[in-house]
JSON list of C-alpha atoms in Angstrom, two decimals:
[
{"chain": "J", "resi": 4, "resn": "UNK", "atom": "CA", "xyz": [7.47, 15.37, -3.08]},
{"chain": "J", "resi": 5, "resn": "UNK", "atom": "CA", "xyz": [6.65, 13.70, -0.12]},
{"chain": "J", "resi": 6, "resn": "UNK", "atom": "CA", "xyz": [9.54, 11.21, 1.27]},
{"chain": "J", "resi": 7, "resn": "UNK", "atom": "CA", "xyz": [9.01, 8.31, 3.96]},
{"chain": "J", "resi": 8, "resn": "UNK", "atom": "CA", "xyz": [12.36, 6.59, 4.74]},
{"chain": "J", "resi": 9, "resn": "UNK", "atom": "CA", "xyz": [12.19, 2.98, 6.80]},
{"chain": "J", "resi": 10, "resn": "UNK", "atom": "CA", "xyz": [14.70, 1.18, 8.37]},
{"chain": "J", "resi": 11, "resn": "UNK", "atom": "CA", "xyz": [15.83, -1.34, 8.21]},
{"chain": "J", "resi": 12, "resn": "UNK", "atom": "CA", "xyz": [15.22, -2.67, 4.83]},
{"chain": "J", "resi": 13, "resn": "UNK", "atom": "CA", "xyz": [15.82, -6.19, 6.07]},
{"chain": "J", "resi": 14, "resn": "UNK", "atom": "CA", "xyz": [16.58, -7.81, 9.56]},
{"chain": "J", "resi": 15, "resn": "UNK", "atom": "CA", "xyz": [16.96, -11.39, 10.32]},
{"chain": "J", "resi": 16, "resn": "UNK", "atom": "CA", "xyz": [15.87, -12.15, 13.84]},
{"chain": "J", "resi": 17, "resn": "UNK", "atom": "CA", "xyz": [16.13, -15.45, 16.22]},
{"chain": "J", "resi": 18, "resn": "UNK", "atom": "CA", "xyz": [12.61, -16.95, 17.55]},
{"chain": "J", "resi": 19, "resn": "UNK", "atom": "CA", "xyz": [11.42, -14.94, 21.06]},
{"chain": "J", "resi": 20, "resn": "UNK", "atom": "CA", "xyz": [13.64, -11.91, 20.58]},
{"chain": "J", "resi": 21, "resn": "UNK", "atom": "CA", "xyz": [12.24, -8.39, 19.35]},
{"chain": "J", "resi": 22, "resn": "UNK", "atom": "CA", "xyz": [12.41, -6.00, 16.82]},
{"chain": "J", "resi": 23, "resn": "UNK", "atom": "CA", "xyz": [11.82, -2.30, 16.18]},
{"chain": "J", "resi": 24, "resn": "UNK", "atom": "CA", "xyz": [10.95, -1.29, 12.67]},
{"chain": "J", "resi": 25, "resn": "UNK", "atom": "CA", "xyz": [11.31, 2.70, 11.82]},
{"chain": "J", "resi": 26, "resn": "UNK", "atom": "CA", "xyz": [9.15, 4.81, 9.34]},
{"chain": "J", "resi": 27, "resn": "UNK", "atom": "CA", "xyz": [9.86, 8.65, 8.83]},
{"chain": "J", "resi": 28, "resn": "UNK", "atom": "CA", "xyz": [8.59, 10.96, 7.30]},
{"chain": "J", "resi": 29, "resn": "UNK", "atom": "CA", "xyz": [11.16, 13.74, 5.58]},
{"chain": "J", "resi": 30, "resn": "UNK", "atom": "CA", "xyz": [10.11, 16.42, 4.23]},
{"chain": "J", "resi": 31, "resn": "UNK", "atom": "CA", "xyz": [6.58, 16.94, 6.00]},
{"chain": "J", "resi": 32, "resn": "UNK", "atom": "CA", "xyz": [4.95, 16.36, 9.34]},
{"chain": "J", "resi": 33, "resn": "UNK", "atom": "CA", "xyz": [2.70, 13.52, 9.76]},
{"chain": "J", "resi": 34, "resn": "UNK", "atom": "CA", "xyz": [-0.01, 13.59, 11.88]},
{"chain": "J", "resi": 35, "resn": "UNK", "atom": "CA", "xyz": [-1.09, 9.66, 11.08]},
{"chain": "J", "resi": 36, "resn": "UNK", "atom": "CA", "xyz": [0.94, 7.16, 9.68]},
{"chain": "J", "resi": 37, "resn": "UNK", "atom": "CA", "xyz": [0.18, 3.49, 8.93]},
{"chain": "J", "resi": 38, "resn": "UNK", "atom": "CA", "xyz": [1.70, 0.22, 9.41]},
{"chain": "J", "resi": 39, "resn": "UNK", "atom": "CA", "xyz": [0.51, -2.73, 6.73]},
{"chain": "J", "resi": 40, "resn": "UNK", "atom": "CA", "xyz": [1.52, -6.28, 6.51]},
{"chain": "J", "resi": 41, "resn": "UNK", "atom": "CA", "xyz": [2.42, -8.13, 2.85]},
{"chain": "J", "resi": 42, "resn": "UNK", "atom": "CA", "xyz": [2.44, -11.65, 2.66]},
{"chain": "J", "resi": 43, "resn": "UNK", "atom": "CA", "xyz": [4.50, -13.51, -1.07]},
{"chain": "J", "resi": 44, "resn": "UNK", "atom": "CA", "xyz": [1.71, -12.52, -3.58]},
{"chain": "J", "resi": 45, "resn": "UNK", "atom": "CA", "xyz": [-0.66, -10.71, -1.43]},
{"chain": "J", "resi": 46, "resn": "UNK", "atom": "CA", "xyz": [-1.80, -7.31, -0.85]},
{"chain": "J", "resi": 47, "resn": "UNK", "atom": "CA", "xyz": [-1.37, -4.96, 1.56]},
{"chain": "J", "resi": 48, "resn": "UNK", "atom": "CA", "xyz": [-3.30, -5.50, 5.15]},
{"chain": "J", "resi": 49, "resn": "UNK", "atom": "CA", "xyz": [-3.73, -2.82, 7.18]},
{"chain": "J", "resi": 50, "resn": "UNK", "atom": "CA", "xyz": [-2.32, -3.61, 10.63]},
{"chain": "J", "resi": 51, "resn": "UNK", "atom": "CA", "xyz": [-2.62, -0.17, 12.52]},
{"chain": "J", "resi": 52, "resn": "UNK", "atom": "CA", "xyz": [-2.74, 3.44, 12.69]},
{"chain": "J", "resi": 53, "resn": "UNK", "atom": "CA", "xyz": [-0.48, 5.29, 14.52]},
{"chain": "J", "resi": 54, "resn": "UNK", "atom": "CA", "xyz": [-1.02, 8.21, 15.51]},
{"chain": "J", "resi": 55, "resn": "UNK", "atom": "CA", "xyz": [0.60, 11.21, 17.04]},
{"chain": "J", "resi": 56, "resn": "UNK", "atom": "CA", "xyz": [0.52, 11.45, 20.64]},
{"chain": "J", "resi": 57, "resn": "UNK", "atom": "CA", "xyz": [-1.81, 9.24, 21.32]},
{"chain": "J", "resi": 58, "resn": "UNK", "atom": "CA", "xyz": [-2.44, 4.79, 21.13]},
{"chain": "J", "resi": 59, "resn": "UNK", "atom": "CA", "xyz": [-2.61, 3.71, 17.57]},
{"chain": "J", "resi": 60, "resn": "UNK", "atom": "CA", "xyz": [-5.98, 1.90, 16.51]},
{"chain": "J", "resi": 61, "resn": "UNK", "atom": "CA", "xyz": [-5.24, -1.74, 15.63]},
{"chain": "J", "resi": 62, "resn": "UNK", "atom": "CA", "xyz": [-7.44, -3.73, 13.10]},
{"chain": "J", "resi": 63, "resn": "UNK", "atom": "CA", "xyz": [-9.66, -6.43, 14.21]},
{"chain": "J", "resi": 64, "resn": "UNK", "atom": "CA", "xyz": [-7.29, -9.64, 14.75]},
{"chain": "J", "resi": 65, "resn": "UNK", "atom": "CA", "xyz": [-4.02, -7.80, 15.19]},
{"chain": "J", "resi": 66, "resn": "UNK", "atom": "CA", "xyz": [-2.48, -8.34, 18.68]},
{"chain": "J", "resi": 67, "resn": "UNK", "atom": "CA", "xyz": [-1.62, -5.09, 19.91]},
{"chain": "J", "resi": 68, "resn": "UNK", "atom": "CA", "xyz": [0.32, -6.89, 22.64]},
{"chain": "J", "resi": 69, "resn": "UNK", "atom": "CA", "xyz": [2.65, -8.28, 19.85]},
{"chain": "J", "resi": 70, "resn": "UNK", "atom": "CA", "xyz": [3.38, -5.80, 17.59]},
{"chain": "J", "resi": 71, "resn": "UNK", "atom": "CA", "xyz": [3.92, -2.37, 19.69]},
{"chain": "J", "resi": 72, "resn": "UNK", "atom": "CA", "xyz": [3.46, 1.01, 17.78]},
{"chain": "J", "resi": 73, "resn": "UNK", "atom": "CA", "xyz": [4.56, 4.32, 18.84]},
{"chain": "J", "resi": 74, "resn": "UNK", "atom": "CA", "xyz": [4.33, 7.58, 17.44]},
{"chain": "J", "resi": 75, "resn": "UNK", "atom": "CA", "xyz": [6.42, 10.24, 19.37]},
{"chain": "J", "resi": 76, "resn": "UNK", "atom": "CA", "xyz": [6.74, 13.03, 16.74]},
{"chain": "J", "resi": 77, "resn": "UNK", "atom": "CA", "xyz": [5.35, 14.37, 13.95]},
{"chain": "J", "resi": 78, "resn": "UNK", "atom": "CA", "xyz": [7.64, 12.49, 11.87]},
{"chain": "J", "resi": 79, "resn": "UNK", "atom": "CA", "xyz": [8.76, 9.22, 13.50]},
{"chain": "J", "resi": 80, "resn": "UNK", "atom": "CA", "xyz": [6.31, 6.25, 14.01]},
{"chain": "J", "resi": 81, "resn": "UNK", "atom": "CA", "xyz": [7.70, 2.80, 15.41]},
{"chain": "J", "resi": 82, "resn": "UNK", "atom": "CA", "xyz": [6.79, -1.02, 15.24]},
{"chain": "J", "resi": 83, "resn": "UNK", "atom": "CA", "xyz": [8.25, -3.37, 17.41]},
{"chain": "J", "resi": 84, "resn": "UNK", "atom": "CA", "xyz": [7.25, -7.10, 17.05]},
{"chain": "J", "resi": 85, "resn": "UNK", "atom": "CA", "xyz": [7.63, -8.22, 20.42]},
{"chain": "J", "resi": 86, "resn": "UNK", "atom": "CA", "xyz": [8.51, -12.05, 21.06]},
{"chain": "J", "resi": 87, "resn": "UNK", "atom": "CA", "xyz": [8.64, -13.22, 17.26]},
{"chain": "J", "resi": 88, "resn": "UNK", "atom": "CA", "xyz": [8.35, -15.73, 15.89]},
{"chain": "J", "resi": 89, "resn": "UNK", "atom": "CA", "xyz": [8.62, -17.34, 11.91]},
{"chain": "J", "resi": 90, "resn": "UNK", "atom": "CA", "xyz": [4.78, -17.26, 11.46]},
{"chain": "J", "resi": 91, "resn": "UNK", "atom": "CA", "xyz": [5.96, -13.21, 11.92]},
{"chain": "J", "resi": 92, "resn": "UNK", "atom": "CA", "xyz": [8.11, -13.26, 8.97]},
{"chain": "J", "resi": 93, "resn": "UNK", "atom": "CA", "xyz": [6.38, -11.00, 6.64]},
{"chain": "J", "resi": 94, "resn": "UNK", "atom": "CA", "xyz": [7.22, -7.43, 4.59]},
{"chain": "J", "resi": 95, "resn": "UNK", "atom": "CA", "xyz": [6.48, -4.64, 6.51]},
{"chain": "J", "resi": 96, "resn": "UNK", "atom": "CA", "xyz": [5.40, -1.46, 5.39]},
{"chain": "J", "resi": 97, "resn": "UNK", "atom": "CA", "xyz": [4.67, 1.64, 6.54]},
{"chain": "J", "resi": 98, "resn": "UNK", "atom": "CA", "xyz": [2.91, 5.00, 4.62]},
{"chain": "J", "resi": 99, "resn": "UNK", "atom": "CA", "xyz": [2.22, 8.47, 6.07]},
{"chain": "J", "resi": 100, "resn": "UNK", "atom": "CA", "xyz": [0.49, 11.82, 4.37]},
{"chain": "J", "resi": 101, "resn": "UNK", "atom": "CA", "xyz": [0.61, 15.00, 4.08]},
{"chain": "J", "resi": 102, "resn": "UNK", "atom": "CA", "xyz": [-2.72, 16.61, 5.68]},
{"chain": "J", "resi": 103, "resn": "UNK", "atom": "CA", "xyz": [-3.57, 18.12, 2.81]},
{"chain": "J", "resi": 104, "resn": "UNK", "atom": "CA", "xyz": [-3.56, 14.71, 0.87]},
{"chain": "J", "resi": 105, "resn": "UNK", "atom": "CA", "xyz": [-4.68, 12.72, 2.63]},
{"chain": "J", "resi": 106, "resn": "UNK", "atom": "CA", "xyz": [-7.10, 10.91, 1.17]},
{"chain": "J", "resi": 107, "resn": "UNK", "atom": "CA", "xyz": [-5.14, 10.19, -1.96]},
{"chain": "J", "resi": 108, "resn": "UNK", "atom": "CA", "xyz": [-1.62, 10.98, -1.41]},
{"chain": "J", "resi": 109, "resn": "UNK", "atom": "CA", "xyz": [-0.36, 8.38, 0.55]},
{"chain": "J", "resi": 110, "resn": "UNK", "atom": "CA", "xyz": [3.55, 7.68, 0.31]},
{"chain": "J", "resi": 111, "resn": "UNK", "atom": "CA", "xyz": [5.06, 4.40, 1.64]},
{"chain": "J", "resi": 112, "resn": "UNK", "atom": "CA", "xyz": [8.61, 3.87, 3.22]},
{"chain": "J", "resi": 113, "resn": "UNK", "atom": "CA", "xyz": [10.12, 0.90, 0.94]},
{"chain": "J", "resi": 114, "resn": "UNK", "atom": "CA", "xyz": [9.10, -1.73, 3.30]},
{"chain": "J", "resi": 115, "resn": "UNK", "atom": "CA", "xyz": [10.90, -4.29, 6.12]},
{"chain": "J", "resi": 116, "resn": "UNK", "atom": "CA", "xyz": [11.42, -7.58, 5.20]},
{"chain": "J", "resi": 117, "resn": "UNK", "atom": "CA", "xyz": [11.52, -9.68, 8.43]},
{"chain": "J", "resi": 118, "resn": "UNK", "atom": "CA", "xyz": [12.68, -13.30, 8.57]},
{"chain": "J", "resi": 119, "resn": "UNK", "atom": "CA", "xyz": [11.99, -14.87, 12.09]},
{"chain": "J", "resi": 120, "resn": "UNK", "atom": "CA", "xyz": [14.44, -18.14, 12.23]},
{"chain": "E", "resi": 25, "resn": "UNK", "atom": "CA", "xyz": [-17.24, -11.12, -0.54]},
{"chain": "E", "resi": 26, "resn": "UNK", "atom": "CA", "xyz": [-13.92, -8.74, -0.12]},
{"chain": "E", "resi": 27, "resn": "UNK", "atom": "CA", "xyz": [-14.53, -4.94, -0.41]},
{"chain": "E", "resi": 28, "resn": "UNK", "atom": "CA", "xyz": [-12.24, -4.26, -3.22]},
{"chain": "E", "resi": 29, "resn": "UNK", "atom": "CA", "xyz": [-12.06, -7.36, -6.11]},
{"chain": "E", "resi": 30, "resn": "UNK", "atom": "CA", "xyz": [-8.86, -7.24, -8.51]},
{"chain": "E", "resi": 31, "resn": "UNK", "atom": "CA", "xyz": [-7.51, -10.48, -10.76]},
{"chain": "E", "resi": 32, "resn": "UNK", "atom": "CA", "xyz": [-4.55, -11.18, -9.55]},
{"chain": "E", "resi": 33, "resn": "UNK", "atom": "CA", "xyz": [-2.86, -12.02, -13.13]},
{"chain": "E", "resi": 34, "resn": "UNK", "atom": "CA", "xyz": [-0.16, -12.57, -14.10]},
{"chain": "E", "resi": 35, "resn": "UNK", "atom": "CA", "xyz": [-1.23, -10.42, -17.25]},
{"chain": "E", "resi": 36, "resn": "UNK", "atom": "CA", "xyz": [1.54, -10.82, -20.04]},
{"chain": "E", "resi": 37, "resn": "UNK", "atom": "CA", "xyz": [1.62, -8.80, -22.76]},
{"chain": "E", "resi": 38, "resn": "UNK", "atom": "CA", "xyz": [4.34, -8.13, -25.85]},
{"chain": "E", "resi": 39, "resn": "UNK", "atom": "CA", "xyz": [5.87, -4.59, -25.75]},
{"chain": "E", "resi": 40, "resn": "UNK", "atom": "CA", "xyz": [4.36, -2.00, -27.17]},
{"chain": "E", "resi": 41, "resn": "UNK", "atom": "CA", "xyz": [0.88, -3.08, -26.27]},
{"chain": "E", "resi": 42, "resn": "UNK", "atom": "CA", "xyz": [-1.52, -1.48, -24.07]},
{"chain": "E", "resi": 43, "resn": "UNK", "atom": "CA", "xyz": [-2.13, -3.17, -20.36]},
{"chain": "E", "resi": 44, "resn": "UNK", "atom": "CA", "xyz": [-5.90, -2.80, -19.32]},
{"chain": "E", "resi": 45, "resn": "UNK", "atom": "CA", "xyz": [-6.09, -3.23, -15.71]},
{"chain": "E", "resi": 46, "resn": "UNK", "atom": "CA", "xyz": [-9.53, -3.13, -13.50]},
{"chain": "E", "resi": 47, "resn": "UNK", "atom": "CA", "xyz": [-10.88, -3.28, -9.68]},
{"chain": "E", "resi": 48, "resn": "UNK", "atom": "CA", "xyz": [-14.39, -3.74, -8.56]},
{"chain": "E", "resi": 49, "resn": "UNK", "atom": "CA", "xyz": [-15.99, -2.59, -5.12]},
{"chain": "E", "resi": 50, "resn": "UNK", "atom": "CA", "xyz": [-18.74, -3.08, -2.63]},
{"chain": "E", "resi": 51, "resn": "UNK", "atom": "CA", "xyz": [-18.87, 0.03, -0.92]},
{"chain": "E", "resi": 52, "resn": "UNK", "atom": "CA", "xyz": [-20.49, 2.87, -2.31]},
{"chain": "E", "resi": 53, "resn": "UNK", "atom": "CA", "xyz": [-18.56, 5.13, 0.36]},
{"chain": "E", "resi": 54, "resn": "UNK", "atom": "CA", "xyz": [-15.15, 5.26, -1.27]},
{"chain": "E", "resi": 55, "resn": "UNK", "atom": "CA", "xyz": [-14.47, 8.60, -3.15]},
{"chain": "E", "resi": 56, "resn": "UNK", "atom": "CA", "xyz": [-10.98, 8.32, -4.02]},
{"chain": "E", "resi": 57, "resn": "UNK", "atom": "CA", "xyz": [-9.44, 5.94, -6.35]},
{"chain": "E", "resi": 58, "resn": "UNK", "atom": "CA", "xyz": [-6.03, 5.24, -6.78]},
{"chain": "E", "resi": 59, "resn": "UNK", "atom": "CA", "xyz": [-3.36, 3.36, -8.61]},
{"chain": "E", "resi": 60, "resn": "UNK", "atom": "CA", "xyz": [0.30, 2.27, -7.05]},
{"chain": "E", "resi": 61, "resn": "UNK", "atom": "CA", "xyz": [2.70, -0.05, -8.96]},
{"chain": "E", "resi": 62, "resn": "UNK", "atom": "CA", "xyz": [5.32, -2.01, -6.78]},
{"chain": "E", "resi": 63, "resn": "UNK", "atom": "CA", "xyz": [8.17, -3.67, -7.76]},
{"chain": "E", "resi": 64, "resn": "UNK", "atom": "CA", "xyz": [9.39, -6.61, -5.66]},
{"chain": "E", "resi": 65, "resn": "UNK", "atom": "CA", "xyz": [10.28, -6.24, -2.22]},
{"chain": "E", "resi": 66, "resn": "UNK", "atom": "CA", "xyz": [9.63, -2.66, -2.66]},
{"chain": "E", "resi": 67, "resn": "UNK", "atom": "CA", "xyz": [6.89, -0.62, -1.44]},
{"chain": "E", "resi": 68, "resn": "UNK", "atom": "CA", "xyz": [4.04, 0.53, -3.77]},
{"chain": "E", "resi": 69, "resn": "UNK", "atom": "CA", "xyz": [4.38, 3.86, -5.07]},
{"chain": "E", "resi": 70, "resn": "UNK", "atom": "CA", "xyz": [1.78, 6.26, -6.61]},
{"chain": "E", "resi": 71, "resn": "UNK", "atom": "CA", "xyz": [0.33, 6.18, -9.80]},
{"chain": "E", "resi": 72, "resn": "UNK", "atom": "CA", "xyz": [-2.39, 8.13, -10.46]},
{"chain": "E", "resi": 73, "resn": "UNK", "atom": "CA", "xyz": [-5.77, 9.01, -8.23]},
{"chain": "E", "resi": 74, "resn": "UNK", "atom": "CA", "xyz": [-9.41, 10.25, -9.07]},
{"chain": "E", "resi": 75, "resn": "UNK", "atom": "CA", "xyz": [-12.01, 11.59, -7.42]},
{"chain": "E", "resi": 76, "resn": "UNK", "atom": "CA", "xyz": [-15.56, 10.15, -7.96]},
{"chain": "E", "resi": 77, "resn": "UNK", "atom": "CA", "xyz": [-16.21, 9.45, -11.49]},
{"chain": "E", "resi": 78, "resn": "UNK", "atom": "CA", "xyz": [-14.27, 10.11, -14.50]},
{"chain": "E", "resi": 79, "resn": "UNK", "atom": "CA", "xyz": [-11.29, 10.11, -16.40]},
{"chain": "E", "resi": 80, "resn": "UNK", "atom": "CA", "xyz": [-7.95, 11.01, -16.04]},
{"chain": "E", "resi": 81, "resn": "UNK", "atom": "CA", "xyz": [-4.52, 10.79, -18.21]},
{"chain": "E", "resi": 82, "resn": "UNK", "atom": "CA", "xyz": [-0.99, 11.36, -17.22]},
{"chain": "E", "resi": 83, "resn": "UNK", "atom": "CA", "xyz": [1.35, 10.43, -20.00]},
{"chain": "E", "resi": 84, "resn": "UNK", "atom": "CA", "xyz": [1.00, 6.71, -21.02]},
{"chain": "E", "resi": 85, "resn": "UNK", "atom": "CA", "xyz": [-1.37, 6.00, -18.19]},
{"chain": "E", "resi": 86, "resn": "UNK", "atom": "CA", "xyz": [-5.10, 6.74, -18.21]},
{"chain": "E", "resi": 87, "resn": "UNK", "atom": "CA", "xyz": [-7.36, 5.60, -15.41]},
{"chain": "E", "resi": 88, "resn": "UNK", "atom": "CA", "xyz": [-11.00, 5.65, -15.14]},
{"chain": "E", "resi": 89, "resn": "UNK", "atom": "CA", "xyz": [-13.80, 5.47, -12.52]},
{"chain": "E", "resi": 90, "resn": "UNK", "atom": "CA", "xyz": [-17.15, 4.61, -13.09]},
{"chain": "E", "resi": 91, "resn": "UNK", "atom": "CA", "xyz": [-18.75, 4.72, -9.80]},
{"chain": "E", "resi": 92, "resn": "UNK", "atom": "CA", "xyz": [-22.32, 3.75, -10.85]},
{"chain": "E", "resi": 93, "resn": "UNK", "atom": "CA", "xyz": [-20.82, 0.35, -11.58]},
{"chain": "E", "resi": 94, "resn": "UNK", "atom": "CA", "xyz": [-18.29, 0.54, -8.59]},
{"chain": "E", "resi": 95, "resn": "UNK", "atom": "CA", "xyz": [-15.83, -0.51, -11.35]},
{"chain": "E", "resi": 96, "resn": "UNK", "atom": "CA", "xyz": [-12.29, 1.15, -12.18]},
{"chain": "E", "resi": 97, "resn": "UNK", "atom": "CA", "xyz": [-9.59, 0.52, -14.27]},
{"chain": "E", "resi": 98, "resn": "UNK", "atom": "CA", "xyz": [-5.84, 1.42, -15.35]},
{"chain": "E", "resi": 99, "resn": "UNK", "atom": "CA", "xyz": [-4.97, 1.78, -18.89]},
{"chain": "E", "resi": 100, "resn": "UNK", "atom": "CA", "xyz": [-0.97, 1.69, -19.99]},
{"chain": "E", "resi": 101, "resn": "UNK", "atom": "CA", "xyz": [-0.26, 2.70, -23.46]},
{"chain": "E", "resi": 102, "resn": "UNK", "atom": "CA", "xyz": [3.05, 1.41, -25.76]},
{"chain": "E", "resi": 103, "resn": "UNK", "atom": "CA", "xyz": [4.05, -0.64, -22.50]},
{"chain": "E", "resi": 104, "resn": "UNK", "atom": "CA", "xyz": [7.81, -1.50, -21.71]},
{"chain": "E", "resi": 105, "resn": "UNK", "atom": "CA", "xyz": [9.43, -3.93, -19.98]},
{"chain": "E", "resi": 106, "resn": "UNK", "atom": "CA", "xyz": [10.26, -1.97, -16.94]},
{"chain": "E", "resi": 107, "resn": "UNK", "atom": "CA", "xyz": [6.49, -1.46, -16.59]},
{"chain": "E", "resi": 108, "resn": "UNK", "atom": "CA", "xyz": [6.74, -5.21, -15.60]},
{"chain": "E", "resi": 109, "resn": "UNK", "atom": "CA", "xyz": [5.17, -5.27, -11.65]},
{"chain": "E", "resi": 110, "resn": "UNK", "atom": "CA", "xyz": [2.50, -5.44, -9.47]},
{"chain": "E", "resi": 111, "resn": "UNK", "atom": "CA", "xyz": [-0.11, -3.26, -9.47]},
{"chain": "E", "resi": 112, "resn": "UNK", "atom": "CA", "xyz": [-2.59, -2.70, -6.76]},
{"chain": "E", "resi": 113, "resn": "UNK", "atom": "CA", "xyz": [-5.41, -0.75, -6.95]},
{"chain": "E", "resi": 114, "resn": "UNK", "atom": "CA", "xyz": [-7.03, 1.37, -3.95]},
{"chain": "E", "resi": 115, "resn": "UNK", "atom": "CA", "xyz": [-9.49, 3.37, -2.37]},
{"chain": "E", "resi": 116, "resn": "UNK", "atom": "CA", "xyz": [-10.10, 5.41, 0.21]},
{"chain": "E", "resi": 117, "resn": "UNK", "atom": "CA", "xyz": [-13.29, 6.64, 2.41]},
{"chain": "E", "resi": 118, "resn": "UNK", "atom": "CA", "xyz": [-12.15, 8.86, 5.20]},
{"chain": "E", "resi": 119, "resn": "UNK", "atom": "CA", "xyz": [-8.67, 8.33, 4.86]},
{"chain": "E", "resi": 120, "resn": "UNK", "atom": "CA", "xyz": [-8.15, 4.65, 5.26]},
{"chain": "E", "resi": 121, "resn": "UNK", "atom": "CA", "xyz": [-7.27, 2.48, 2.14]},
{"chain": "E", "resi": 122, "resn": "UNK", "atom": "CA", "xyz": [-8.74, -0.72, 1.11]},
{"chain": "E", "resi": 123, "resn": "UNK", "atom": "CA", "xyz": [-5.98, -2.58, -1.05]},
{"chain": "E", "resi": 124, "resn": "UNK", "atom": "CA", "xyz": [-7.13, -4.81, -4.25]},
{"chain": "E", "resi": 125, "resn": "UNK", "atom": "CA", "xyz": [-4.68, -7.78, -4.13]},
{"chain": "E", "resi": 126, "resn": "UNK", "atom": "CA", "xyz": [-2.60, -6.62, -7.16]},
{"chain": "E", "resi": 127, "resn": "UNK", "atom": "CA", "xyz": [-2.10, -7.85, -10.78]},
{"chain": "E", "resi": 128, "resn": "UNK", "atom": "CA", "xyz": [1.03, -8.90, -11.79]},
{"chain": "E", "resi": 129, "resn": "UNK", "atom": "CA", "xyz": [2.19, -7.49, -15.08]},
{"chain": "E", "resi": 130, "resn": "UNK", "atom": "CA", "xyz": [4.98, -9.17, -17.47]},
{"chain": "E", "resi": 131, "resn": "UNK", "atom": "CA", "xyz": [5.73, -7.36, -20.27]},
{"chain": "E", "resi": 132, "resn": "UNK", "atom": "CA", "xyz": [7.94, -8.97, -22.72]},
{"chain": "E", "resi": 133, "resn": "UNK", "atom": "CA", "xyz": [10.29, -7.69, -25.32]}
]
């Protein structure tokens, strides 16, 4: 089955520096991925979609400026939050699909958890 | 009014019992329905997915969509404790998923 690895699982980070989050994809190219945001007890928000050689679409209200996606390959998408800070600390996920599944067969990588101190 | 409506629990039920879990929607676009159960600090993985209306079973789960009443729901038979976690339900419309905000399910021994 499809297999999204992201790293790290956790990263602890001082206020104003930045960090890079990775998803892959493993065992099949990925054309699109997506990056969500999951606050204690809340679902999934859809921050962006990355995709392949090109500028990822951001959702209304998410600072593009701030969190930096790139998408070099087929299988490797990136999220840097630039300058965080602890109203950034948050889980982090990211899920990619197969082309033919895409509309249902979503995998996610196991998530980021990001403390800002 | 959110697209996609879901209680967010916690549900807690004795083991061996069956966990009914629903979603309602707005928008009469989405076409796929899914079902991902995520354990904490984990990401959500795949349960189950329909098309349009109808039923559909895989082992002890069943889910159904009834898309005249923009209304779906999970169904887990003879539940177990390790079935104890969040689920979320979604749905997509040209690819991009709208998350429900997840039930919490304890079962108990």
């Amino acid at each position: 089955g499809a297999v999204v690895s992201q790293h790290p699982s956790w990263v602890i980070c001082k206020s104003g520096t930045s960090v890079k989050i990775e998803c892959r994809s493993l065992d099949f190219q990925a054309t699109t991925m997506f990056w969500y945001r999951q606050f204690p007890k809340q679902s999934l928000m859809l921050m962006a979609t990355s995709n392949e050689g090109s500028k990822a679409t951001y959702e209304q209200g998410v600072e593009k400026d701030k969190f930096l996606i790139n998408h070099a390959s087929l299988t490797l998408s990136t999220l840097t939050v630039t300058s965080a800070h602890p109203e950034d600390s948050s889980f982090y996920i990211c899920s990619a699909s197969p082309n033919s599944t895409v509309n249902y067969g979503y995998t996610f990588g196991s998530g980021t958890r990001l403390t800002v101190v | 009014q959110k697209e996609v409506e879901q209680d967010p629990g916690p549900l807690s039920v004795p083991e061996g019992a069956i966990v009914s879990l629903n979603c309602t929607y707005s928008n009469s676009a989405f076409q796929y329905f899914m079902w991902y159960r995520q354990y904490s600090r984990k990401g959500p993985e795949l349960l189950m997915y329909t098309y349009s209306s109808g039923n559909k079973e895989d082992g002890r789960f069943t889910a159904q969509v009834d898309k005249s009443s923009k209304y779906i729901s999970l169904f887990i038979r003879d539940s177990q404790p390790s079935d104890s976690a969040t689920y979320l339900c979604a749905m997509s419309s040209w690819g991009k998923l709208q998350f429900g905000a997840g039930t919490q399910v304890v079962v108990t021994p």
